[in-house]
XYZ file of C-alpha atoms in Angstrom:
100
model
C -2.885 13.332 -10.184
C -3.661 9.620 -9.750
C -0.221 9.041 -8.223
C -0.812 11.766 -5.635
C -4.206 10.321 -4.705
C -2.711 6.827 -4.515
C 0.069 8.094 -2.232
C -2.461 9.870 -0.014
C -4.562 6.688 0.246
C -1.451 4.670 1.138
C -0.495 7.200 3.842
C -4.021 7.040 5.268
C -3.887 3.233 5.283
C -0.483 3.389 6.987
C -1.929 5.713 9.639
C -4.861 3.356 10.167
C -2.455 0.413 10.531
C -0.369 2.348 13.068
C -3.545 3.304 14.949
C -4.574 -0.366 15.045
C -1.075 -1.218 16.261
C -1.451 1.373 19.014
C -4.637 -0.380 20.118
C -2.857 -3.755 20.154
C 0.210 -2.342 21.944
C -1.137 0.549 24.059
C 1.882 2.824 24.246
C 2.348 6.517 23.655
C 3.259 7.103 20.016
C 6.331 9.344 19.842
C 5.857 12.378 17.622
C 2.052 12.227 17.683
C 0.682 12.433 14.100
C 4.063 12.439 12.348
C 5.164 9.477 14.468
C 1.945 7.670 13.585
C 2.585 8.219 9.862
C 6.233 7.117 10.085
C 5.452 4.036 12.159
C 2.666 3.162 9.737
C 4.829 3.579 6.632
C 7.711 1.582 8.099
C 5.233 -0.995 9.404
C 3.714 -1.382 5.938
C 7.193 -1.980 4.511
C 8.152 -4.482 7.242
C 4.820 -6.312 7.081
C 4.891 -6.567 3.303
C 8.507 -7.767 3.341
C 7.767 -10.488 5.917
C 4.593 -11.590 4.128
C 6.427 -11.806 0.782
C 9.231 -13.769 2.442
C 6.799 -16.231 4.010
C 4.885 -16.652 0.754
C 8.052 -17.250 -1.295
C 10.213 -19.188 1.138
C 7.636 -21.402 2.816
C 4.809 -21.342 0.247
C 2.250 -20.233 2.812
C -1.123 -19.924 1.158
C -2.991 -18.105 3.873
C -5.593 -15.840 2.277
C -5.277 -13.093 4.907
C -1.654 -12.525 3.860
C -2.876 -11.243 0.505
C -5.838 -9.081 1.579
C -5.036 -5.607 0.345
C -6.484 -2.192 -0.377
C -4.892 0.050 -3.007
C -1.924 -2.312 -3.141
C -1.267 -2.184 0.616
C -1.560 -5.586 2.354
C -3.766 -4.954 5.383
C -3.064 -7.687 7.945
C 0.714 -7.823 7.345
C 0.809 -4.020 7.584
C -0.974 -4.017 10.929
C 1.362 -6.716 12.239
C 4.396 -4.850 10.886
C 3.212 -1.579 12.444
C 2.694 -3.339 15.765
C 6.247 -4.694 15.672
C 7.695 -1.291 14.722
C 5.696 0.506 17.431
C 6.830 -1.982 20.064
C 10.493 -1.747 19.047
C 10.505 2.072 18.854
C 8.796 2.548 22.214
C 11.001 -0.112 23.842
C 14.165 1.639 22.680
C 12.856 5.022 23.808
C 11.925 3.694 27.254
C 15.304 1.959 27.618
C 16.993 5.258 26.789
C 14.989 7.087 29.449
C 15.708 4.528 32.151
C 19.363 4.189 31.166
C 20.073 7.872 31.820
C 19.035 7.799 35.473
């Protein structure tokens, strides 16, 4: 039961990160709620990967890279979600304009 609650909390954090990304990059999220969850989950993965890389490779000791809630790093997840949202919406808009 704890694993299910932990997963639900992580999904909610991912949604919040994707929502924050949507505020930073005001674009229409494809897929509405499901798109928000997917962008958030992928953004959490990307943000955590980049933060781990920076901490290991360059020995950055910035405290905001390690702020987390329920094991999800907050600031890197928001940055990762912003990057994912921008890339996804850019590819979708290029596809729409390319078919004209």
